[in-house]
Coordinates of C-alpha atoms in Angstrom, one line a residue:
M1094 CA -39.6 19.6 -16.0
R1095 CA -36.4 17.8 -17.0
K1096 CA -37.1 18.6 -20.7
L1097 CA -37.8 22.3 -20.0
S1098 CA -34.7 22.6 -17.8
L1099 CA -32.6 21.0 -20.4
L1100 CA -33.9 23.2 -23.2
S1101 CA -33.3 26.3 -21.1
T1102 CA -29.7 25.2 -20.4
A1103 CA -29.1 24.5 -24.1
L1104 CA -30.6 27.9 -25.2
T1105 CA -28.6 29.8 -22.7
A1106 CA -25.3 28.2 -23.8
L1107 CA -26.2 28.8 -27.5
L1108 CA -27.1 32.4 -26.9
V1109 CA -23.9 33.1 -25.0
L1110 CA -21.9 31.6 -27.8
A1111 CA -23.9 33.5 -30.4
A1112 CA -23.3 36.7 -28.6
C1113 CA -19.6 35.9 -28.7
Q1114 CA -19.7 35.6 -32.5
T1115 CA -21.8 38.7 -33.3
T1116 CA -20.2 41.4 -31.1
S1117 CA -18.0 44.0 -32.9
A1118 CA -15.2 43.7 -30.3
P1119 CA -11.9 42.0 -31.4
E1120 CA -12.0 38.2 -31.6
S1121 CA -9.6 37.7 -28.7
A1122 CA -11.7 40.0 -26.4
R1123 CA -15.1 38.7 -27.3
S1124 CA -14.8 34.9 -27.5
A1125 CA -12.6 33.6 -24.8
P1126 CA -14.3 35.0 -21.7
S1127 CA -17.9 34.1 -22.9
A1128 CA -16.9 30.6 -24.1
D1129 CA -15.1 30.0 -20.8
Q1130 CA -18.2 31.1 -18.8
A1131 CA -20.6 29.0 -20.9
F1132 CA -18.3 26.0 -20.5
T1133 CA -18.0 26.5 -16.7
D1134 CA -21.7 26.8 -16.2
L1135 CA -22.4 23.7 -18.3
A1136 CA -19.6 21.6 -16.7
D1137 CA -20.7 22.6 -13.1
Q1138 CA -24.3 21.6 -13.9
A1139 CA -23.2 18.3 -15.4
W1140 CA -21.0 17.5 -12.5
A1141 CA -23.8 18.4 -10.0
F1142 CA -26.2 16.2 -11.9
N1143 CA -23.7 13.4 -12.0
Q1144 CA -23.2 13.6 -8.3
Q1145 CA -26.9 13.6 -7.5
N1146 CA -27.6 10.7 -9.8
S1147 CA -24.7 8.3 -9.4
G1148 CA -24.3 7.9 -5.7
L1149 CA -25.6 5.1 -3.4
L1150 CA -28.0 7.4 -1.6
A1151 CA -31.0 9.1 -3.2
P1152 CA -30.6 12.9 -3.7
G1153 CA -31.4 14.7 -0.5
A1154 CA -31.5 11.5 1.5
R1155 CA -29.7 13.1 4.4
T1156 CA -31.8 16.3 4.3
A1157 CA -34.1 16.9 7.2
G1158 CA -37.7 16.2 6.2
A1159 CA -36.7 14.3 3.0
E1160 CA -37.5 10.7 2.4
A1161 CA -34.4 8.8 3.5
R1162 CA -33.7 6.0 1.0
L1163 CA -31.2 4.5 -1.3
A1164 CA -30.9 5.7 -4.9
D1165 CA -33.7 4.8 -7.3
I1166 CA -32.0 2.7 -10.1
S1167 CA -35.2 1.7 -11.9
P1168 CA -35.0 1.6 -15.7
D1169 CA -37.0 4.8 -16.2
T1170 CA -34.7 6.7 -13.8
L1171 CA -31.5 5.3 -15.5
A1172 CA -32.9 6.2 -18.9
A1173 CA -33.8 9.7 -18.0
A1174 CA -30.4 10.3 -16.3
T1175 CA -28.6 8.9 -19.4
E1176 CA -30.5 11.3 -21.7
Q1177 CA -29.6 14.2 -19.5
R1178 CA -25.9 13.2 -19.6
K1179 CA -26.0 12.9 -23.3
A1180 CA -27.4 16.4 -23.6
Y1181 CA -24.7 17.8 -21.4
Y1182 CA -22.1 15.9 -23.4
A1183 CA -23.3 17.3 -26.7
Q1184 CA -23.4 20.9 -25.4
I1185 CA -19.9 20.7 -23.9
T1186 CA -18.4 19.1 -27.0
A1187 CA -19.9 21.9 -29.1
I1188 CA -17.6 24.3 -27.4
A1189 CA -14.2 24.0 -29.2
P1190 CA -11.2 23.6 -26.9
S1191 CA -9.5 26.5 -28.8
Q1192 CA -12.1 28.9 -27.4
L1193 CA -11.2 28.0 -23.8
S1194 CA -8.4 28.9 -21.4
E1195 CA -5.7 26.3 -20.7
E1196 CA -7.3 25.4 -17.4
N1197 CA -10.7 24.9 -19.0
Q1198 CA -9.2 22.8 -21.7
I1199 CA -8.1 20.4 -19.0
N1200 CA -11.5 20.8 -17.3
R1201 CA -13.2 20.0 -20.6
D1202 CA -11.2 16.7 -21.0
M1203 CA -12.1 15.7 -17.5
I1204 CA -15.8 16.4 -17.4
L1205 CA -16.3 14.7 -20.8
Y1206 CA -14.4 11.7 -19.6
A1207 CA -16.7 11.4 -16.6
L1208 CA -19.9 11.8 -18.6
R1209 CA -18.7 9.5 -21.4
N1210 CA -18.2 6.7 -18.9
Q1211 CA -21.6 7.0 -17.3
I1212 CA -23.2 7.0 -20.7
S1213 CA -21.2 4.0 -21.8
R1214 CA -22.4 2.0 -18.7
I1215 CA -26.0 2.1 -20.0
E1216 CA -25.2 1.9 -23.8
H1217 CA -23.1 -1.2 -23.2
N1218 CA -25.5 -2.7 -20.6
M1219 CA -22.9 -2.8 -17.9
H1220 CA -25.7 -2.2 -15.4
L1221 CA -26.9 -5.7 -16.2
M1222 CA -23.8 -7.3 -14.6
P1223 CA -23.1 -5.0 -11.6
L1224 CA -20.3 -7.2 -10.2
T1225 CA -16.8 -8.4 -10.7
N1226 CA -15.1 -11.4 -9.1
E1227 CA -14.1 -9.1 -6.2
T1228 CA -17.1 -6.9 -5.6
G1229 CA -20.9 -6.5 -6.1
P1230 CA -24.0 -4.8 -4.9
H1231 CA -23.6 -6.3 -1.4
N1232 CA -20.2 -4.6 -1.0
A1233 CA -21.7 -1.3 -2.1
I1234 CA -24.4 -1.3 0.7
A1235 CA -21.8 -2.6 3.2
R1236 CA -20.2 0.9 2.9
L1237 CA -23.3 2.4 4.5
G1238 CA -22.0 1.7 8.0
D1239 CA -19.0 3.9 7.3
M1240 CA -20.9 6.6 5.4
F1241 CA -23.1 7.6 8.3
R1242 CA -22.0 9.4 11.4
I1243 CA -24.8 9.8 13.9
Q1244 CA -24.7 13.3 15.3
N1245 CA -28.3 13.6 16.4
E1246 CA -31.6 11.7 16.5
Q1247 CA -32.5 12.8 13.0
D1248 CA -29.3 11.2 11.7
A1249 CA -30.3 8.0 13.5
Q1250 CA -33.7 7.8 12.0
T1251 CA -32.3 8.6 8.5
Y1252 CA -29.8 5.7 8.8
L1253 CA -32.5 3.3 9.9
A1254 CA -34.7 4.4 7.0
V1255 CA -31.9 3.8 4.5
L1256 CA -31.3 0.3 5.9
R1257 CA -34.9 -0.5 5.5
D1258 CA -34.6 0.4 1.8
I1259 CA -32.0 -2.2 1.2
P1260 CA -34.4 -4.9 0.0
T1261 CA -35.8 -2.5 -2.6
W1262 CA -32.4 -1.5 -3.9
L1263 CA -31.1 -5.1 -4.0
G1264 CA -34.3 -6.1 -5.7
Q1265 CA -33.6 -3.6 -8.5
Q1266 CA -30.1 -5.0 -8.9
T1267 CA -31.4 -8.5 -8.9
A1268 CA -33.9 -7.6 -11.7
Y1269 CA -31.1 -6.2 -13.8
M1270 CA -29.0 -9.3 -13.3
R1271 CA -32.0 -11.5 -14.1
E1272 CA -32.4 -9.5 -17.4
G1273 CA -28.7 -10.0 -18.0
V1274 CA -29.2 -13.8 -17.7
A1275 CA -32.0 -13.7 -20.3
R1276 CA -29.9 -11.6 -22.7
G1277 CA -26.6 -13.5 -22.2
I1278 CA -25.0 -10.5 -20.5
T1279 CA -23.5 -12.0 -17.3
Q1280 CA -20.2 -12.5 -15.6
P1281 CA -18.7 -16.0 -16.5
Q1282 CA -19.4 -18.8 -14.1
V1283 CA -15.7 -19.5 -13.6
V1284 CA -15.1 -16.2 -11.8
L1285 CA -18.1 -16.6 -9.4
R1286 CA -17.2 -19.9 -7.7
T1287 CA -16.7 -18.3 -4.3
F1288 CA -18.7 -15.2 -4.8
P1289 CA -21.7 -16.2 -2.7
Q1290 CA -19.4 -16.6 0.3
G1291 CA -18.6 -12.9 0.1
V1292 CA -22.3 -12.1 0.4
E1293 CA -22.8 -14.5 3.3
A1294 CA -19.8 -12.9 5.1
Y1295 CA -21.9 -9.8 5.8
V1296 CA -24.7 -11.8 7.5
T1297 CA -23.9 -12.1 11.2
Q1298 CA -25.8 -13.9 14.0
D1299 CA -25.0 -11.1 16.4
P1300 CA -26.1 -7.7 14.9
S1301 CA -23.5 -5.9 17.0
E1302 CA -20.8 -7.6 14.9
S1303 CA -22.3 -6.5 11.6
V1304 CA -20.6 -3.8 9.4
F1305 CA -24.0 -2.1 9.5
Y1306 CA -23.7 -1.6 13.3
R1307 CA -20.7 0.7 13.0
P1308 CA -22.6 4.0 13.3
M1309 CA -23.5 3.0 16.9
V1310 CA -20.0 4.2 17.9
H1311 CA -20.9 7.8 17.0
A1312 CA -24.4 7.4 18.4
Q1313 CA -23.1 6.5 21.8
R1314 CA -21.0 9.7 21.8
N1315 CA -23.5 12.1 20.5
L1316 CA -27.0 10.9 21.6
S1317 CA -28.4 10.9 25.1
D1318 CA -28.3 7.6 26.9
E1319 CA -32.0 7.1 26.3
Q1320 CA -31.8 8.0 22.6
A1321 CA -28.7 5.8 22.1
R1322 CA -30.4 2.8 23.7
A1323 CA -33.5 3.2 21.7
F1324 CA -31.5 3.5 18.5
E1325 CA -29.4 0.4 19.4
I1326 CA -32.5 -1.7 19.9
E1327 CA -34.0 -0.6 16.6
L1328 CA -30.7 -0.9 14.8
Q1329 CA -30.2 -4.5 15.9
T1330 CA -33.7 -5.4 14.9
V1331 CA -33.4 -3.9 11.4
I1332 CA -30.0 -5.6 10.9
A1333 CA -31.3 -9.0 12.1
T1334 CA -34.5 -8.9 10.1
V1335 CA -34.5 -6.5 7.1
V1336 CA -30.8 -6.4 6.2
N1337 CA -29.8 -10.0 6.8
T1338 CA -32.9 -11.3 5.0
A1339 CA -32.2 -9.1 2.0
L1340 CA -28.6 -10.3 1.8
M1341 CA -29.5 -13.9 2.1
D1342 CA -32.2 -13.5 -0.6
F1343 CA -29.4 -12.0 -2.8
H1344 CA -27.1 -14.9 -1.9
D1345 CA -29.8 -17.5 -2.8
F1346 CA -30.5 -15.7 -6.1
L1347 CA -26.8 -16.1 -6.9
V1348 CA -26.6 -19.7 -5.9
E1349 CA -29.9 -21.0 -7.3
E1350 CA -30.4 -18.8 -10.4
Y1351 CA -27.6 -16.5 -11.5
I1352 CA -24.5 -18.6 -11.3
P1353 CA -26.1 -21.8 -12.8
N1354 CA -27.3 -19.8 -15.8
A1355 CA -24.3 -17.5 -16.2
R1356 CA -22.3 -17.8 -19.4
T1357 CA -19.5 -20.4 -19.7
D1358 CA -17.2 -18.5 -22.0
I1359 CA -14.9 -15.7 -20.7
A1360 CA -14.3 -13.3 -23.6
A1361 CA -15.8 -9.8 -23.6
H1362 CA -15.9 -10.2 -27.4
N1363 CA -18.5 -13.0 -27.1
L1364 CA -21.0 -10.8 -25.3
P1365 CA -23.8 -9.2 -27.4
N1366 CA -22.1 -6.3 -29.2
G1367 CA -19.0 -7.5 -27.4
E1368 CA -16.4 -6.2 -29.8
A1369 CA -17.7 -2.6 -29.4
F1370 CA -18.0 -3.1 -25.6
Y1371 CA -14.3 -4.2 -25.3
A1372 CA -13.1 -1.4 -27.5
N1373 CA -15.0 1.0 -25.3
R1374 CA -13.4 -0.4 -22.2
V1375 CA -9.9 -0.3 -23.7
K1376 CA -10.3 3.3 -24.7
H1377 CA -11.8 4.2 -21.3
Y1378 CA -9.0 2.5 -19.2
T1379 CA -6.0 3.5 -21.4
T1380 CA -7.3 6.8 -22.9
L1381 CA -5.3 5.9 -26.0
D1382 CA -6.2 4.9 -29.5
L1383 CA -4.7 1.5 -29.6
S1384 CA -6.3 -1.8 -30.8
P1385 CA -6.2 -5.0 -28.8
E1386 CA -3.7 -6.4 -31.2
E1387 CA -1.4 -3.5 -30.8
I1388 CA -1.6 -3.7 -27.1
H1389 CA -1.0 -7.4 -27.1
Q1390 CA 2.2 -6.9 -29.1
I1391 CA 3.4 -4.2 -26.8
G1392 CA 2.9 -6.6 -23.9
L1393 CA 4.9 -9.4 -25.6
E1394 CA 7.8 -7.0 -26.2
Q1395 CA 7.8 -5.8 -22.6
V1396 CA 7.6 -9.3 -21.3
A1397 CA 10.7 -10.2 -23.3
L1398 CA 12.7 -7.2 -22.0
I1399 CA 11.7 -7.8 -18.3
R1400 CA 12.4 -11.5 -18.6
A1401 CA 16.0 -10.7 -19.5
E1402 CA 16.4 -8.6 -16.4
M1403 CA 14.9 -11.4 -14.3
E1404 CA 17.4 -13.9 -15.7
A1405 CA 20.2 -11.6 -14.7
V1406 CA 19.0 -11.5 -11.1
I1407 CA 18.8 -15.4 -11.0
E1408 CA 22.4 -15.4 -12.2
Q1409 CA 23.4 -12.8 -9.6
V1410 CA 22.1 -15.0 -6.7
G1411 CA 23.9 -18.0 -8.1
F1412 CA 20.8 -20.2 -8.4
E1413 CA 21.5 -23.4 -10.3
G1414 CA 18.3 -24.4 -12.1
T1415 CA 15.8 -23.3 -14.6
F1416 CA 13.6 -20.2 -14.5
A1417 CA 10.6 -22.3 -13.5
E1418 CA 12.6 -24.0 -10.7
F1419 CA 13.6 -20.6 -9.4
I1420 CA 10.0 -19.5 -9.3
H1421 CA 9.0 -22.7 -7.5
F1422 CA 11.8 -22.0 -5.0
L1423 CA 10.4 -18.5 -4.3
R1424 CA 6.9 -19.7 -4.0
T1425 CA 7.7 -22.5 -1.5
D1426 CA 10.7 -21.5 0.6
P1427 CA 9.5 -20.4 4.1
Q1428 CA 12.2 -17.7 4.3
F1429 CA 10.1 -15.5 2.0
Y1430 CA 6.9 -15.6 4.0
T1431 CA 5.6 -14.4 7.4
D1432 CA 3.8 -16.6 10.0
S1433 CA 1.1 -14.1 10.8
A1434 CA -1.0 -11.3 9.5
D1435 CA 0.3 -8.9 12.1
E1436 CA 3.9 -9.6 11.0
L1437 CA 3.0 -8.9 7.4
L1438 CA 1.4 -5.6 8.4
R1439 CA 4.4 -4.6 10.4
E1440 CA 6.7 -5.3 7.5
A1441 CA 4.5 -3.2 5.2
A1442 CA 4.3 -0.3 7.8
W1443 CA 8.1 -0.3 8.1
I1444 CA 8.6 -0.1 4.4
A1445 CA 6.0 2.7 4.3
K1446 CA 7.9 4.8 6.8
Q1447 CA 11.1 4.3 4.9
A1448 CA 9.3 5.5 1.8
D1449 CA 8.1 8.6 3.6
A1450 CA 11.7 9.5 4.3
V1451 CA 12.8 9.7 0.7
L1452 CA 10.0 11.9 -0.5
P1453 CA 12.0 15.2 -0.2
R1454 CA 14.4 13.8 -2.8
L1455 CA 11.6 13.3 -5.3
F1456 CA 9.2 16.2 -4.8
Y1457 CA 8.9 19.8 -3.9
R1458 CA 5.2 19.6 -3.1
M1459 CA 3.9 17.2 -0.4
P1460 CA 0.3 16.2 0.5
R1461 CA -1.0 17.3 3.9
T1462 CA -3.2 14.2 4.2
P1463 CA -1.6 11.2 6.1
Y1464 CA -2.3 7.6 5.4
G1465 CA -2.4 4.4 7.4
V1466 CA -1.7 0.7 6.9
A1467 CA -4.6 -1.7 7.4
P1468 CA -5.6 -5.3 6.3
V1469 CA -8.1 -5.9 3.5
P1470 CA -11.4 -6.5 5.2
A1471 CA -11.9 -10.2 6.0
E1472 CA -15.2 -10.4 4.2
I1473 CA -13.7 -9.6 0.8
A1474 CA -10.0 -10.7 1.3
P1475 CA -10.2 -14.3 -0.2
N1476 CA -10.9 -13.1 -3.8
Y1477 CA -9.2 -9.7 -3.4
T1478 CA -6.0 -8.5 -5.0
Q1479 CA -2.6 -8.1 -3.1
G1480 CA -3.3 -4.7 -1.9
R1481 CA -5.1 -1.5 -2.6
Y1482 CA -5.3 2.2 -1.7
V1483 CA -8.5 3.5 -0.3
R1484 CA -8.8 7.3 -0.6
P1485 CA -9.9 9.5 2.4
S1486 CA -13.7 9.3 3.0
G1487 CA -13.8 12.9 4.3
D1488 CA -11.8 16.0 5.0
D1489 CA -10.8 14.7 8.5
Q1490 CA -10.0 11.2 7.4
P1491 CA -6.7 9.6 6.3
G1492 CA -6.1 7.4 3.3
Y1493 CA -5.4 3.7 3.8
Y1494 CA -2.9 1.3 2.2
W1495 CA -4.7 -2.0 2.4
V1496 CA -2.6 -5.1 2.6
N1497 CA -4.2 -8.5 1.9
T1498 CA -3.4 -10.7 4.9
Y1499 CA -5.6 -13.6 3.9
A1500 CA -3.6 -16.8 3.5
V1501 CA -0.3 -15.2 4.5
E1502 CA 1.6 -18.2 3.1
T1503 CA 0.7 -16.8 -0.3
R1504 CA 1.9 -13.2 0.4
P1505 CA 5.7 -13.2 -0.3
L1506 CA 7.9 -10.6 1.4
Y1507 CA 10.0 -10.1 -1.7
E1508 CA 7.1 -8.3 -3.4
L1509 CA 6.3 -6.0 -0.4
E1510 CA 8.5 -3.1 -1.2
A1511 CA 7.1 -2.8 -4.7
L1512 CA 3.5 -3.1 -3.4
T1513 CA 4.0 -0.5 -0.7
L1514 CA 5.6 2.1 -3.0
H1515 CA 2.7 1.5 -5.4
E1516 CA -0.2 1.8 -3.0
G1517 CA 1.3 4.2 -0.4
V1518 CA 4.0 6.8 -1.3
P1519 CA 5.2 7.9 -3.7
G1520 CA 2.3 6.0 -5.4
H1521 CA -1.4 6.2 -5.0
H1522 CA -1.7 8.0 -1.7
F1523 CA 0.7 10.7 -2.7
Q1524 CA -0.9 11.3 -6.1
I1525 CA -4.5 11.1 -5.0
A1526 CA -4.0 13.2 -1.8
L1527 CA -2.3 15.9 -3.9
A1528 CA -5.3 15.8 -6.3
M1529 CA -7.8 16.1 -3.5
E1530 CA -5.9 19.0 -2.1
M1531 CA -5.8 21.0 -5.3
E1532 CA -7.2 24.5 -5.0
N1533 CA -9.2 26.7 -7.4
V1534 CA -10.2 23.8 -9.5
P1535 CA -13.7 22.2 -10.0
A1536 CA -14.5 19.2 -7.8
Y1537 CA -14.4 16.8 -10.8
R1538 CA -10.7 17.7 -11.2
Q1539 CA -10.1 16.6 -7.6
F1540 CA -12.2 13.4 -7.5
T1541 CA -12.2 11.9 -11.0
Y1542 CA -9.7 9.0 -11.2
I1543 CA -8.3 8.1 -14.6
S1544 CA -6.9 4.6 -14.4
A1545 CA -4.2 5.1 -17.1
F1546 CA -2.8 8.0 -15.2
G1547 CA -3.2 6.8 -11.6
E1548 CA -2.1 3.2 -12.2
G1549 CA 0.7 4.4 -14.5
W1550 CA 1.9 6.6 -11.7
G1551 CA 1.6 3.8 -9.2
L1552 CA 3.8 1.6 -11.4
Y1553 CA 6.2 4.5 -11.9
A1554 CA 6.4 4.8 -8.1
E1555 CA 7.6 1.2 -7.9
Y1556 CA 10.4 2.1 -10.4
L1557 CA 11.4 5.1 -8.3
G1558 CA 12.5 2.7 -5.6
L1559 CA 15.5 1.9 -7.7
E1560 CA 16.6 5.6 -7.4
T1561 CA 16.0 5.9 -3.7
G1562 CA 17.7 2.9 -2.1
F1563 CA 15.1 0.2 -2.2
Y1564 CA 15.5 -3.3 -3.7
Q1565 CA 19.0 -3.7 -2.2
D1566 CA 18.2 -7.4 -1.6
P1567 CA 18.3 -9.2 -5.0
Y1568 CA 15.1 -11.2 -4.1
S1569 CA 13.3 -7.9 -3.4
N1570 CA 14.6 -6.6 -6.7
F1571 CA 13.2 -9.8 -8.3
G1572 CA 9.9 -9.0 -6.6
R1573 CA 10.0 -5.6 -8.3
L1574 CA 10.6 -7.3 -11.6
T1575 CA 7.8 -9.7 -10.9
Y1576 CA 5.5 -6.8 -10.4
A1577 CA 6.8 -5.2 -13.6
M1578 CA 6.3 -8.5 -15.4
W1579 CA 2.9 -8.8 -13.9
R1580 CA 1.8 -5.5 -15.5
A1581 CA 3.4 -6.3 -18.8
A1582 CA 1.7 -9.8 -18.8
R1583 CA -1.6 -8.1 -18.2
L1584 CA -1.4 -6.5 -21.6
V1585 CA -1.0 -10.0 -23.1
V1586 CA -3.6 -11.9 -21.1
D1587 CA -6.3 -9.3 -21.0
T1588 CA -6.3 -8.8 -24.8
G1589 CA -5.7 -12.5 -25.2
M1590 CA -8.7 -13.6 -23.3
H1591 CA -11.1 -10.9 -24.4
A1592 CA -10.2 -10.4 -28.0
L1593 CA -7.8 -13.1 -29.3
G1594 CA -9.4 -16.3 -28.2
W1595 CA -7.3 -17.3 -25.2
S1596 CA -8.7 -19.7 -22.7
R1597 CA -8.5 -19.1 -18.9
D1598 CA -5.9 -21.9 -18.6
E1599 CA -3.7 -20.3 -21.2
A1600 CA -3.8 -17.0 -19.3
V1601 CA -3.1 -18.7 -16.0
E1602 CA -0.1 -20.5 -17.6
F1603 CA 1.3 -17.3 -19.1
L1604 CA 1.1 -15.2 -15.9
G1605 CA 2.2 -18.1 -13.7
S1606 CA 5.2 -19.0 -15.8
N1607 CA 6.5 -15.5 -16.2
T1608 CA 6.1 -14.1 -12.6
A1609 CA 6.8 -15.2 -9.1
L1610 CA 3.3 -14.4 -8.0
S1611 CA 1.9 -17.2 -5.8
L1612 CA -0.5 -19.5 -7.7
H1613 CA -3.4 -18.3 -5.5
N1614 CA -2.7 -14.7 -6.6
V1615 CA -2.3 -15.8 -10.3
N1616 CA -5.7 -17.4 -10.2
T1617 CA -7.5 -14.5 -8.4
E1618 CA -5.8 -12.0 -10.8
I1619 CA -6.8 -13.8 -13.9
D1620 CA -10.4 -13.9 -12.6
R1621 CA -10.2 -10.2 -12.0
Y1622 CA -9.1 -9.5 -15.6
I1623 CA -11.9 -11.8 -16.9
S1624 CA -14.6 -10.0 -14.9
W1625 CA -13.2 -6.4 -15.4
P1626 CA -12.3 -6.2 -19.1
G1627 CA -9.7 -3.6 -20.0
Q1628 CA -8.8 -2.2 -16.6
A1629 CA -5.6 -4.2 -16.4
L1630 CA -4.3 -2.5 -19.5
S1631 CA -4.0 0.9 -17.9
Y1632 CA -0.9 0.2 -15.7
K1633 CA 1.8 -0.5 -18.1
L1634 CA 0.6 1.9 -20.8
G1635 CA 0.5 4.7 -18.3
L1636 CA 4.0 3.9 -17.0
L1637 CA 5.4 3.8 -20.5
T1638 CA 3.9 7.3 -21.2
I1639 CA 5.4 8.8 -18.0
Q1640 CA 8.8 7.2 -18.7
Q1641 CA 8.8 8.5 -22.3
L1642 CA 8.0 12.1 -21.0
R1643 CA 10.8 11.8 -18.5
A1644 CA 13.3 10.7 -21.2
E1645 CA 12.2 13.7 -23.3
A1646 CA 12.7 16.1 -20.3
E1647 CA 16.1 14.6 -19.5
E1648 CA 17.3 15.0 -23.1
A1649 CA 15.9 18.5 -23.5
H1650 CA 17.2 19.9 -20.1
G1651 CA 20.5 18.0 -19.9
R1652 CA 22.4 18.6 -16.6
H1653 CA 19.7 21.1 -15.6
F1654 CA 17.0 18.3 -15.4
D1655 CA 15.3 18.5 -12.0
V1656 CA 13.5 15.3 -11.1
R1657 CA 11.5 17.0 -8.4
E1658 CA 10.3 19.7 -10.8
F1659 CA 9.4 17.1 -13.4
H1660 CA 7.4 15.0 -10.8
D1661 CA 5.5 18.1 -9.6
E1662 CA 4.7 18.9 -13.2
V1663 CA 3.3 15.4 -13.9
L1664 CA 1.1 15.6 -10.8
R1665 CA 0.1 19.2 -10.7
N1666 CA -3.1 18.8 -12.7
G1667 CA -4.4 15.7 -10.9
S1668 CA -5.5 12.5 -12.7
V1669 CA -5.8 13.4 -16.4
P1670 CA -6.1 11.5 -19.7
L1671 CA -2.7 10.5 -21.1
A1672 CA -3.1 12.8 -24.1
T1673 CA -3.7 15.7 -21.8
L1674 CA -0.7 14.7 -19.7
E1675 CA 1.5 14.6 -22.7
Q1676 CA 0.4 18.0 -23.9
Q1677 CA 0.9 19.7 -20.5
V1678 CA 4.3 18.1 -19.7
R1679 CA 5.7 18.7 -23.2
A1680 CA 4.6 22.4 -22.9
Y1681 CA 6.6 22.5 -19.6
I1682 CA 9.6 20.8 -21.3
E1683 CA 9.6 23.4 -24.1
R1684 CA 9.2 26.3 -21.7
K1685 CA 12.1 25.3 -19.6
R1686 CA 14.2 24.5 -22.7
Q1687 CA 13.6 28.0 -23.9
E1688 CA 14.5 29.5 -20.5
L1689 CA 17.8 27.5 -20.5
E1690 CA 18.6 28.7 -24.0
D1691 CA 17.8 32.4 -23.1
A1692 CA 19.8 32.3 -19.8

């Protein structure tokens, strides 16, 4: 059936395009509408297929009468899905961008990006190591408790059935990881030292304290007392037996089999077909045609520029000592740290509200969706990064700026302004909320996140603090520069470790000696880059692209340059590849330049 459906789709697209080419109407009248329609149909089908075959739940799992279970990720299923994606990819690339409207040219870039990444996951065997130093399969299933809202008894039974399917799903993941061990495709041992603790954190003696118990809140509101009590008894039983047992089996597999047999080197280049794998990840995360060597050199140049600014701040505060001694002072002086998690969250929330107040100076368009400030969940916090933005999980949900409150003595206040502007507004929340609120665009335009754009914008948002009254304290300004240096150093250490033969110790030394990040954060960040090749490259390269476009707009528009108009133009199409961003923004720059000349 899949083959017949695929053949039918392909023939339909080819017939539509053939009709465009044989009609006697003028070229402009006959090609564009038909090509646009053929593309739209294919792209919509591809996205629907992607959604049905890449989620945590099986297609139709929530439908009444359907078998409620987690997604089947068996080898046959993954292979069939990959072939279908390849077919969609080939059909869409056969439609030349010149045949499409401007909107569909952007849509084409986006759907191809999404398909290409899913195809690459299988082609480069990423499914054989489905974890990083921060997250793994256990974190994925832990989201189930937040995904289900029990509205009726059918919902309750569906949720219980899905929980009972956890052993099968984790067993499939374990089989892939076991294959990875046999083929030398694993995460390095060094980044997995504390990983089993993260799995064990989800196993609770009291089922009512489990993350899987969370839907009980909705059940108590929406079910009768009798139904709610029956659901609670069964839910506690399933958590205590099925779920906890599956998690501990996965934990034991990690401790007894996976980690002892994981590879001892760290470079992506050293994996089977590693050079091609790392090149694929570099292209995916940067959307640019740059070699690891070129990116490494850009990083070294940026490090030198930022280091000069940092030295100027040290001179400004009158510190007498070396750069290393100043960093030690920042890492150890109690004045730069809070005494409690609550105090750190209050500081972050205060900065977030100050940031809200400056938005009208920077933008004409504002998102409707609010955001909150919350701690990184305790079960993942020890190995987690400083902070992160979590997009809304539904139309009636806010976004969240997560602040890592684990080991508050390692979370300096002088970095908090930069972190908040990056993760909240005008950074990730602002950009992602606007993208999710776009109208009259396909869903893949709203929900596909391109790291080079999104992280580049987040880093640019930190820079905007200079223009809106932040970083008045020189130590906070040094924190901003530390974050800027952190992202520049990523270009050096990521390429260094994965392509140029650097050791982990060399990377730790480079990041630690050039930034004021705590040593705890330095080590967790280096492990993140080891386990997630290429992702760290997106931030600085995205920032440099946006800054270059702004410089071009300022030069072209002179005194008529409008920063709010420029920002709205950058954000108006959502998260897009950098080449697409450059094309769209440069078209805007030229349009306005012509308008100014004609005025």
